[in-house]
Tab-separated table of C-alpha atoms in Angstrom:
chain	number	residue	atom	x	y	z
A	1	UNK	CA	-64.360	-89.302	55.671
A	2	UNK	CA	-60.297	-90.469	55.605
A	3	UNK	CA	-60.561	-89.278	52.289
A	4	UNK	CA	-61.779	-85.720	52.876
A	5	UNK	CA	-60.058	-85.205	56.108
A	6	UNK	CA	-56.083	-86.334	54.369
A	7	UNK	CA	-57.016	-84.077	51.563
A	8	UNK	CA	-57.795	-80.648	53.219
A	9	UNK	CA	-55.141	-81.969	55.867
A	10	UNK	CA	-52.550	-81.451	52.193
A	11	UNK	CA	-54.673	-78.743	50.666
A	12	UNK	CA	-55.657	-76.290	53.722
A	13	UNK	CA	-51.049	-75.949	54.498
A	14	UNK	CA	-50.293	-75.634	50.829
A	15	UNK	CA	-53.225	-73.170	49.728
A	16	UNK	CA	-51.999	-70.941	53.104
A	17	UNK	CA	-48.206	-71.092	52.006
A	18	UNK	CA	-49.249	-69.936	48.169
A	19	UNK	CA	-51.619	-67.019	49.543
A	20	UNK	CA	-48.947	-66.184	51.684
A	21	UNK	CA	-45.997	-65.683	49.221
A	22	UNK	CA	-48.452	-63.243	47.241
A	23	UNK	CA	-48.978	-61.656	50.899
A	24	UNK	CA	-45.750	-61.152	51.815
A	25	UNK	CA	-44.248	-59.823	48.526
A	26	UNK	CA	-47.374	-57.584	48.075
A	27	UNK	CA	-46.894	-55.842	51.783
A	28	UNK	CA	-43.121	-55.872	50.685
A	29	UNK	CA	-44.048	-53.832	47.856
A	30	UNK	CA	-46.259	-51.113	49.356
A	31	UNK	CA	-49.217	-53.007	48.313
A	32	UNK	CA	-51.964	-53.006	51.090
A	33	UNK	CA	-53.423	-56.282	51.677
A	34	UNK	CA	-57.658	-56.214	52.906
A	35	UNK	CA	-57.999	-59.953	53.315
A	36	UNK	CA	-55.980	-63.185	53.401
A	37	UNK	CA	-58.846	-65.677	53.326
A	38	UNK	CA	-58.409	-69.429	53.727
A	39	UNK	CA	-61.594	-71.119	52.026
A	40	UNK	CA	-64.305	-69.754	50.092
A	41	UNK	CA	-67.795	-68.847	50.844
A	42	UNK	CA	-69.695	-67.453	54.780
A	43	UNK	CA	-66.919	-66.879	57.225
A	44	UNK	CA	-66.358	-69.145	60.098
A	45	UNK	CA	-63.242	-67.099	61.537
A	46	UNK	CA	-61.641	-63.743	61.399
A	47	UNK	CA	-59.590	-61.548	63.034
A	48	UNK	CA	-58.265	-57.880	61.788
A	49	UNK	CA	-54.512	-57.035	62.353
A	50	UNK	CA	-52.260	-53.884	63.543
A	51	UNK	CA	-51.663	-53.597	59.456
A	52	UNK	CA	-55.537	-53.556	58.545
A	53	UNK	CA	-55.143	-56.898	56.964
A	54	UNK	CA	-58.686	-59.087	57.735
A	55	UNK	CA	-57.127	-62.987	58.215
A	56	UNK	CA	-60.179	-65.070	57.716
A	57	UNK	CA	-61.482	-68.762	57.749
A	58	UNK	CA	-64.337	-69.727	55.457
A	59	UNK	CA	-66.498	-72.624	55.325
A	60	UNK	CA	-65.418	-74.217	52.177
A	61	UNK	CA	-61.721	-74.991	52.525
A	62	UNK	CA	-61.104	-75.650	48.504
A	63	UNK	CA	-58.867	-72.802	47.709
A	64	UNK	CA	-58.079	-69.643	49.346
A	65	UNK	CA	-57.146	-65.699	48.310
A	66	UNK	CA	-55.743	-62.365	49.665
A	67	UNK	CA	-57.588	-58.695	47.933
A	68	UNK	CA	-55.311	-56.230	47.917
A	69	UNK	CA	-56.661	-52.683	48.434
A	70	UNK	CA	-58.275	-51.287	44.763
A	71	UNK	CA	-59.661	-54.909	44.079
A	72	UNK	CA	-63.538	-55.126	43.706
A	73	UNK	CA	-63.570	-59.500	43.722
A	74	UNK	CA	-61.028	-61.792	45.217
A	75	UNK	CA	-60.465	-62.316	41.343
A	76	UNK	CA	-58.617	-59.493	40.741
A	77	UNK	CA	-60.233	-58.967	37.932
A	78	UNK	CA	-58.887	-55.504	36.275
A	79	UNK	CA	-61.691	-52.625	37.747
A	80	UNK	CA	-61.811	-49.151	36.446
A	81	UNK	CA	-59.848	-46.387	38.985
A	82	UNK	CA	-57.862	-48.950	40.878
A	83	UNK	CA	-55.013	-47.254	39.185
A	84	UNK	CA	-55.498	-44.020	41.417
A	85	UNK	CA	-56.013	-45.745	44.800
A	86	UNK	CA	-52.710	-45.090	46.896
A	87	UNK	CA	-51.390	-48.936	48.296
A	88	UNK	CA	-53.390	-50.712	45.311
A	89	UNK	CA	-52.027	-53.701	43.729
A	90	UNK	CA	-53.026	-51.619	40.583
A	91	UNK	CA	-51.131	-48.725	41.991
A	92	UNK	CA	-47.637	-50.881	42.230
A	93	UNK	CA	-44.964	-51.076	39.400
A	94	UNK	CA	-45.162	-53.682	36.542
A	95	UNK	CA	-42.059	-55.159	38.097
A	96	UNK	CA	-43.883	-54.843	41.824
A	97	UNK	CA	-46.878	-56.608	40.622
A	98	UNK	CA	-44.977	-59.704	38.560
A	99	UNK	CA	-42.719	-60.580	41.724
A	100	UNK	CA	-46.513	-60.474	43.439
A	101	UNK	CA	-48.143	-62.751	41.578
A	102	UNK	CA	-44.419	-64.967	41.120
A	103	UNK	CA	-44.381	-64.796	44.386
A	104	UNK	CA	-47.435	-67.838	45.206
A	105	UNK	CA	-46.235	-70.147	42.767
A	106	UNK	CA	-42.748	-69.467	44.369
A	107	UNK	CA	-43.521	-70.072	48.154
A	108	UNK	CA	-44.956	-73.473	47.082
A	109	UNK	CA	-41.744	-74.307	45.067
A	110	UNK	CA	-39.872	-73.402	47.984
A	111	UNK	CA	-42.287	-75.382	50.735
A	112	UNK	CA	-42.064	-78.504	48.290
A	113	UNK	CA	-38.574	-78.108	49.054
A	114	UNK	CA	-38.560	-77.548	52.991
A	115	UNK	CA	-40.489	-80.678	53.424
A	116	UNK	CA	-38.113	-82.728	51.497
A	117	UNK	CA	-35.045	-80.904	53.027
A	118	UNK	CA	-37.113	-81.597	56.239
A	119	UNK	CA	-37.665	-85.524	55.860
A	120	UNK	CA	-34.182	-85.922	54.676
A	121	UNK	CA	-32.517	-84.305	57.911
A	122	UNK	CA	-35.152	-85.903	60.173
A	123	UNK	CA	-35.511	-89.477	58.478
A	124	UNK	CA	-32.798	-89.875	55.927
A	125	UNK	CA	-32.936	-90.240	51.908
A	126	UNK	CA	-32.636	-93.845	50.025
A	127	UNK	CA	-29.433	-93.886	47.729
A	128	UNK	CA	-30.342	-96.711	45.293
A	129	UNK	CA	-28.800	-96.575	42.443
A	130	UNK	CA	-30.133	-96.487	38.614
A	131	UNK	CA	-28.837	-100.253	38.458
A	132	UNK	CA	-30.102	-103.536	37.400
A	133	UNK	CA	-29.868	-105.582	40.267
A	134	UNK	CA	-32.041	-109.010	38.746
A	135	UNK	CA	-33.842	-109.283	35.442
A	136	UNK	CA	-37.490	-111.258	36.050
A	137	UNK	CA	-37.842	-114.186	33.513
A	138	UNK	CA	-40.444	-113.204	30.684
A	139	UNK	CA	-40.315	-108.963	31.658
A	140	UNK	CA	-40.225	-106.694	29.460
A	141	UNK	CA	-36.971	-106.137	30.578
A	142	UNK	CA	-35.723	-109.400	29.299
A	143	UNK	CA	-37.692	-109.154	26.147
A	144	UNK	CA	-35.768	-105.564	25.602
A	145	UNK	CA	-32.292	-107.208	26.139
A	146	UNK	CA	-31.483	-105.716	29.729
A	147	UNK	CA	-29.239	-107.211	31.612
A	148	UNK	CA	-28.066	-107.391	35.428
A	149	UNK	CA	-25.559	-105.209	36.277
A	150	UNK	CA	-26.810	-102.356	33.876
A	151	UNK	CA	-26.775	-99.166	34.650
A	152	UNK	CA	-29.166	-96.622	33.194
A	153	UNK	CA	-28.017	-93.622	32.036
A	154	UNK	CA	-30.822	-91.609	30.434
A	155	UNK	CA	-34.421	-92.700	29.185
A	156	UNK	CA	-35.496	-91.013	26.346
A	157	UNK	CA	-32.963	-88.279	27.072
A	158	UNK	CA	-33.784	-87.655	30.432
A	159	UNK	CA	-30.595	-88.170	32.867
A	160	UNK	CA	-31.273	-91.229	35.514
A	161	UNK	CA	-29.554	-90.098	38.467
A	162	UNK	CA	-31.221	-93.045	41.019
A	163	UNK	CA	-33.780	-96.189	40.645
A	164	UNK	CA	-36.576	-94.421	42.239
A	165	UNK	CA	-36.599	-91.822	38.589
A	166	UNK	CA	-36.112	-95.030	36.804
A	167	UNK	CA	-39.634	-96.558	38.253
A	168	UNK	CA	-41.227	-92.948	38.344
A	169	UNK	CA	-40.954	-92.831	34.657
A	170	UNK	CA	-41.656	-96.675	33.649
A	171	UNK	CA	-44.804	-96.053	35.852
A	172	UNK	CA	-45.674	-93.304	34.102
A	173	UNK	CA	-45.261	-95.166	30.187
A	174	UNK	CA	-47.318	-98.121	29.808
A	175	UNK	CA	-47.125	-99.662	26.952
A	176	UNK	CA	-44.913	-97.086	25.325
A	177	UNK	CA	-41.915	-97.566	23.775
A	178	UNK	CA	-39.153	-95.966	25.841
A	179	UNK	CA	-35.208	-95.622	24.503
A	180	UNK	CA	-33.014	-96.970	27.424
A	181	UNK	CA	-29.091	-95.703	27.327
A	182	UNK	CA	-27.217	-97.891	29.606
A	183	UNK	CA	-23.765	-98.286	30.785
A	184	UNK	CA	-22.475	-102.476	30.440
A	185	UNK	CA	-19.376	-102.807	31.105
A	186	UNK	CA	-17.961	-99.432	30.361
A	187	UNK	CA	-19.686	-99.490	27.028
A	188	UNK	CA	-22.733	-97.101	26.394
A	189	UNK	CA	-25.715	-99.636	25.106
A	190	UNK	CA	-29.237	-98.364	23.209
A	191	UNK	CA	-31.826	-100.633	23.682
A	192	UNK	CA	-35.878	-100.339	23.216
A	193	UNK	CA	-38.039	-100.977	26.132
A	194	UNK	CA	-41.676	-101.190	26.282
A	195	UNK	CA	-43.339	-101.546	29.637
A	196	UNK	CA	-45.984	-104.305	29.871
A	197	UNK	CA	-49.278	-102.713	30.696
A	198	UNK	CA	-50.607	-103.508	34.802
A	199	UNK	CA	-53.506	-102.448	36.046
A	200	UNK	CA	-54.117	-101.603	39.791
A	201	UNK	CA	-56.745	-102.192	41.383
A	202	UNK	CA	-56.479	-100.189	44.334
A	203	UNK	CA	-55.097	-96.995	42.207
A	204	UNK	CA	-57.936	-97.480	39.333
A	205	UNK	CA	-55.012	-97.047	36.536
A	206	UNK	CA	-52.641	-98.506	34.161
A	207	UNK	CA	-49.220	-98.468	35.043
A	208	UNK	CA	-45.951	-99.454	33.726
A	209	UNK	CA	-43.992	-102.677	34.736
A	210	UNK	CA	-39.555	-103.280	33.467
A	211	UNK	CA	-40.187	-106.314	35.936
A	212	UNK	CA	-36.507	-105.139	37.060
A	213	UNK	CA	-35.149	-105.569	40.915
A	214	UNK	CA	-32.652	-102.829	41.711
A	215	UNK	CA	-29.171	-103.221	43.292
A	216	UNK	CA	-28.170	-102.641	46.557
A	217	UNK	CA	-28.978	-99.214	48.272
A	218	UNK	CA	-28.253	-97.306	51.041
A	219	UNK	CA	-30.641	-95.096	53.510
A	220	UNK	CA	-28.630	-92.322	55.844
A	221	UNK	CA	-29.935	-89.224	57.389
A	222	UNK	CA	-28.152	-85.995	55.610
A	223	UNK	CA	-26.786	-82.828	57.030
A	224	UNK	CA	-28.376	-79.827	56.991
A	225	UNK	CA	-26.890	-78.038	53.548
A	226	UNK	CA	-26.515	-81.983	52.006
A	227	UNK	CA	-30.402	-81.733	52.456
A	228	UNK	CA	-30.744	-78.686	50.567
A	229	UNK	CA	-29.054	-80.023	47.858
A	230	UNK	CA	-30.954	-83.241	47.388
A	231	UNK	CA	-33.863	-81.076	48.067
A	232	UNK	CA	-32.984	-78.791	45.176
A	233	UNK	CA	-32.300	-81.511	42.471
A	234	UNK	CA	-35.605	-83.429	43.499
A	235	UNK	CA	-37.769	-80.292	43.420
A	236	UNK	CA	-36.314	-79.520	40.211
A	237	UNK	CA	-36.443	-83.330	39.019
A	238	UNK	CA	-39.911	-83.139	39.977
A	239	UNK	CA	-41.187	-80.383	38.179
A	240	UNK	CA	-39.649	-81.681	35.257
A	241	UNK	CA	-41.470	-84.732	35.331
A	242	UNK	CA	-44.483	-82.737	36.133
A	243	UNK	CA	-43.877	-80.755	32.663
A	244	UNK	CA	-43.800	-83.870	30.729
A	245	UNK	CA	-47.185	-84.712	31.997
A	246	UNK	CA	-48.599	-81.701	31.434
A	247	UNK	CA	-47.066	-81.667	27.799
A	248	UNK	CA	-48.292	-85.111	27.378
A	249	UNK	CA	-51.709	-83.871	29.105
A	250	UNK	CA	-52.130	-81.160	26.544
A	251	UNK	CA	-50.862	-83.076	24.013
A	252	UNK	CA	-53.210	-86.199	24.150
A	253	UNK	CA	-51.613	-88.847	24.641
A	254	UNK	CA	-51.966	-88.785	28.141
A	255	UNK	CA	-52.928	-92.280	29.318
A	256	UNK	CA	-56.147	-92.081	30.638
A	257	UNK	CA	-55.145	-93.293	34.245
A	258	UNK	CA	-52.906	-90.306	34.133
A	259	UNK	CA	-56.214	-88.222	34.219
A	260	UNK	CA	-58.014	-87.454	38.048
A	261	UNK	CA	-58.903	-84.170	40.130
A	262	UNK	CA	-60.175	-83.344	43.522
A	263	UNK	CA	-61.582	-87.140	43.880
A	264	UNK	CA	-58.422	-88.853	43.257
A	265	UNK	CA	-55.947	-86.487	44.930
A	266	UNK	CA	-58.375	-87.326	47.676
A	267	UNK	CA	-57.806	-91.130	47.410
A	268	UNK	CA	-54.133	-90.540	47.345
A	269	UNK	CA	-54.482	-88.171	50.249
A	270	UNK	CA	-55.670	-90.493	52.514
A	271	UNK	CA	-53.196	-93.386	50.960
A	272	UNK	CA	-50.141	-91.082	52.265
A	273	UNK	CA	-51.752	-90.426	55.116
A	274	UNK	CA	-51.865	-94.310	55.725
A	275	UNK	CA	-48.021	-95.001	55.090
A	276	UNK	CA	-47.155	-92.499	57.721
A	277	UNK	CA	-45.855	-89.140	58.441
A	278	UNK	CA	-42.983	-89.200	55.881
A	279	UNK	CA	-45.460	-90.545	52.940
A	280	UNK	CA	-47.728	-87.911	53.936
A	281	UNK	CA	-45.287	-85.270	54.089
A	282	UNK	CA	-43.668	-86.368	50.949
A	283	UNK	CA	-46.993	-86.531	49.212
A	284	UNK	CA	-47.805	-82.940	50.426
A	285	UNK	CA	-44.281	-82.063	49.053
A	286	UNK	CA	-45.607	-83.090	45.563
A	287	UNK	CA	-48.812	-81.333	45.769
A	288	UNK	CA	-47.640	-77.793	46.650
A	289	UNK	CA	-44.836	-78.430	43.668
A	290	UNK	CA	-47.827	-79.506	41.236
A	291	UNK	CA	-50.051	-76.104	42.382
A	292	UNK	CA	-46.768	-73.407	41.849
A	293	UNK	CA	-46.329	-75.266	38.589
A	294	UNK	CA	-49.827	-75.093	37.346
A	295	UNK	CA	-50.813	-71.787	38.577
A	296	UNK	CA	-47.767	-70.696	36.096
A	297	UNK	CA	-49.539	-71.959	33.231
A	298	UNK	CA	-50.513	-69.203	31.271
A	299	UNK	CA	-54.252	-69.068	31.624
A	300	UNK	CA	-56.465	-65.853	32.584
A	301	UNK	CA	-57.411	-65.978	35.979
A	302	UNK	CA	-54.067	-68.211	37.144
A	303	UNK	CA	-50.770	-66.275	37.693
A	304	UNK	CA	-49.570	-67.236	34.750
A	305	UNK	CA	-52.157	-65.731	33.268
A	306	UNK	CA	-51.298	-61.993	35.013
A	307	UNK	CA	-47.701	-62.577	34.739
A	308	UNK	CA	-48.586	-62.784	30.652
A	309	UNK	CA	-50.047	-59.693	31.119
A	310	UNK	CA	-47.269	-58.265	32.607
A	311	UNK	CA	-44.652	-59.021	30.529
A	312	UNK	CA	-46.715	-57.682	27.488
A	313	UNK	CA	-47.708	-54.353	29.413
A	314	UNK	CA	-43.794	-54.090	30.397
A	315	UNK	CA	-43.184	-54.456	26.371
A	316	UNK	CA	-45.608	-52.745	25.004
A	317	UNK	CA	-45.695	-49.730	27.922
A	318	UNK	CA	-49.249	-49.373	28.566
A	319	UNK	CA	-51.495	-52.139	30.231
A	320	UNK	CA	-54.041	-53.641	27.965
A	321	UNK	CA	-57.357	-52.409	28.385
A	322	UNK	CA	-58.959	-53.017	31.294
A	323	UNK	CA	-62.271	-54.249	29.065
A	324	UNK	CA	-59.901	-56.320	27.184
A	325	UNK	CA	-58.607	-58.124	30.454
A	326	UNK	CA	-61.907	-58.651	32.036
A	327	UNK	CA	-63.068	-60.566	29.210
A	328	UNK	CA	-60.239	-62.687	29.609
A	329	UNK	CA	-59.826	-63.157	33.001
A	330	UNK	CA	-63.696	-64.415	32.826
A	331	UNK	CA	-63.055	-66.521	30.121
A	332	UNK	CA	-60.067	-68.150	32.081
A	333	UNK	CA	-62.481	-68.458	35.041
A	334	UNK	CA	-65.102	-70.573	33.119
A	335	UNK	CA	-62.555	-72.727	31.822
A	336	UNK	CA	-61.010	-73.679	35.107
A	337	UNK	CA	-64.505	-74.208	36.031
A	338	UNK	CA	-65.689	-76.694	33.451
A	339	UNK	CA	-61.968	-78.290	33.635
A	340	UNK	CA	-62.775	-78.957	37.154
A	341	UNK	CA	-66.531	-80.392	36.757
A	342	UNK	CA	-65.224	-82.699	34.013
A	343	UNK	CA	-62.349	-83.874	35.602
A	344	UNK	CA	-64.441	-84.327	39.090
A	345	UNK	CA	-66.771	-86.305	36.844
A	346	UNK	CA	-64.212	-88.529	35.521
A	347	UNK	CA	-62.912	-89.393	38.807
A	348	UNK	CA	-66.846	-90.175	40.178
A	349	UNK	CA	-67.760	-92.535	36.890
A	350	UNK	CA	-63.912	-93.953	37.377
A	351	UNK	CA	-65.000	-95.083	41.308
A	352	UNK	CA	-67.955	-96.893	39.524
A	353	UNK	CA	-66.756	-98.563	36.583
């Protein structure tokens, strides 16, 4: 029950603030919104507004959507005449409806944000430093050459800015052979390092181990506009990182502890939830940056997917046929769908093995 309880605790705020930034944009627009609905299926909740806008609560809480006026499903899947209803979505500029459907993916960017900002005026941000502090006998480390007093610079090209990317990225890169640029002595160093393979028990994965202690930090609350900034550059750090996953995802040669859905964001729901307010709002932080990002991937029936269709009706002048879309937009549907029943039983047969 922690499980499910930490996860639509994360979900339920982040789903709201993505369905919101379509919302807003769309009334913004001209575009008249029918329902904002949190949750799927038989209404629990509802409530009408001085706009005509139905706010609802439904009884499964896995997702949510707003239908704007001229839309026959909440999957705004192209319908014939939507084009002539005054205050449709369909009725809107190209450029009306592409800031529309940027506009989810957006708000989540910019919540991920907020709660960082947030925790970093309210608690404070640890300044470690990308720095070898001590170099464990028999590491990989030690096998690589590194040395205390080190200080990474960029791992496979990607700048190092504090200890906490460092251990992000060895975490990430078991067993793979990673090229370390490091700063000894004033003289830039390239060395080889291949993380030695762990596997956690409590996680269920593989993970990557230097076997590296880090030097001396500090932790200090930060200003308002000093939290922006590290907000910024972590968001954007973030989503980064997130990219190479997905690359690597898409790719294959993912690692397959890399690999969960619903069940495991669950499990790491209700392991934030357990380290306190910060990991839990940190956590949440990650998950509404992972949803904008994702929902951007080009895929029928995610915003990327519209926004693709956007850019080529802007090009080309004319929208593709509405036929044309519906086919897709279906398609797109059934793959989420069977992405999400294998991935959900990956995570079940992973609990039991």
């Amino acid at each position: 029950m922690d499980y499910i309880l930490a996860f639509l605790a994360i979900l339920t705020p982040v789903v709201f603030i993505h369905e919101l930034g379509h919302y807003w944009v769309a009334r913004k627009s001209g575009v008249v919104v029918e329902v904002f609905s949190v949750g799927f299926g038989p209404e629990l909740f509802s409530r009408v507004d001085r706009h005509g806008t139905r706010w609802r609560i439904a009884a499964l809480p896995l997702g949510g959507y707003v239908k704007m006026r001229g839309d026959e499903n909440a999957a705004s899947v192209p319908t014939a005449g939507a084009s002539v209803v005054t205050g449709s979505f369909a009725a809107a500029s190209v450029w009306a409806r592409m800031a529309i459907v940027a506009a989810g993916p957006a708000a989540n960017f910019i919540f991920g944000m907020m709660l960082f900002a947030g925790v970093y005026m309210g608690v404070g941000k640890a300044f470690i430093p990308p720095t070898i502090g001590e170099v464990i006998d028999g590491s990989a480390a030690q096998e690589a050459g590194l040395e205390t007093g080190d200080r990474v610079m960029f791992v496979d090209g990607l700048k190092i800015d504090d200890f906490n990317t460092l251990r992000t990225i060895v975490f990430e890169n078991p067993g793979r052979p990673l090229l370390f640029e490091v700063d000894r002595f004033d003289v830039r160093t390239s060395l080889t390092v291949t993380p030695k393979t762990v596997y956690s028990e409590q996680l269920k994965v593989d993970f990557g181990q230097l076997g590296v202690r880090s030097a001396e930090g500090e932790f200090r609350r930060l200003g308002l506009s000093e939290s922006v900034v590290h907000a910024t550059t972590d968001t954007v750090q973030m989503t980064y990182m997130m990219v190479r996953g997905l690359t690597r995802l898409v790719t294959g040669q993912a690692n397959e502890g890399e690999i969960g859905g619903p069940v495991r964001i669950a499990e790491f729901s209700a392991d934030a939830a357990r380290q306190g307010l910060v990991g839990f709002l940190i956590f949440m932080a990650l998950i509404s940056i992972n949803l904008g990002l994702v929902n951007l991937i080009p895929i029928p029936a995610l915003d990327g997917g519209h926004l693709l269709f956007f850019v080529i009706e802007a090009v080309i002048g004319r929208p593709l046929p509405e036929a044309f879309q519906a086919v897709l937009m279906r398609g797109g549907i059934a793959l989420l769908l069977a992405s999400m029943v294998c991935v959900t039983v990956y995570d079940i047969m992973r609990q039991f093995s």
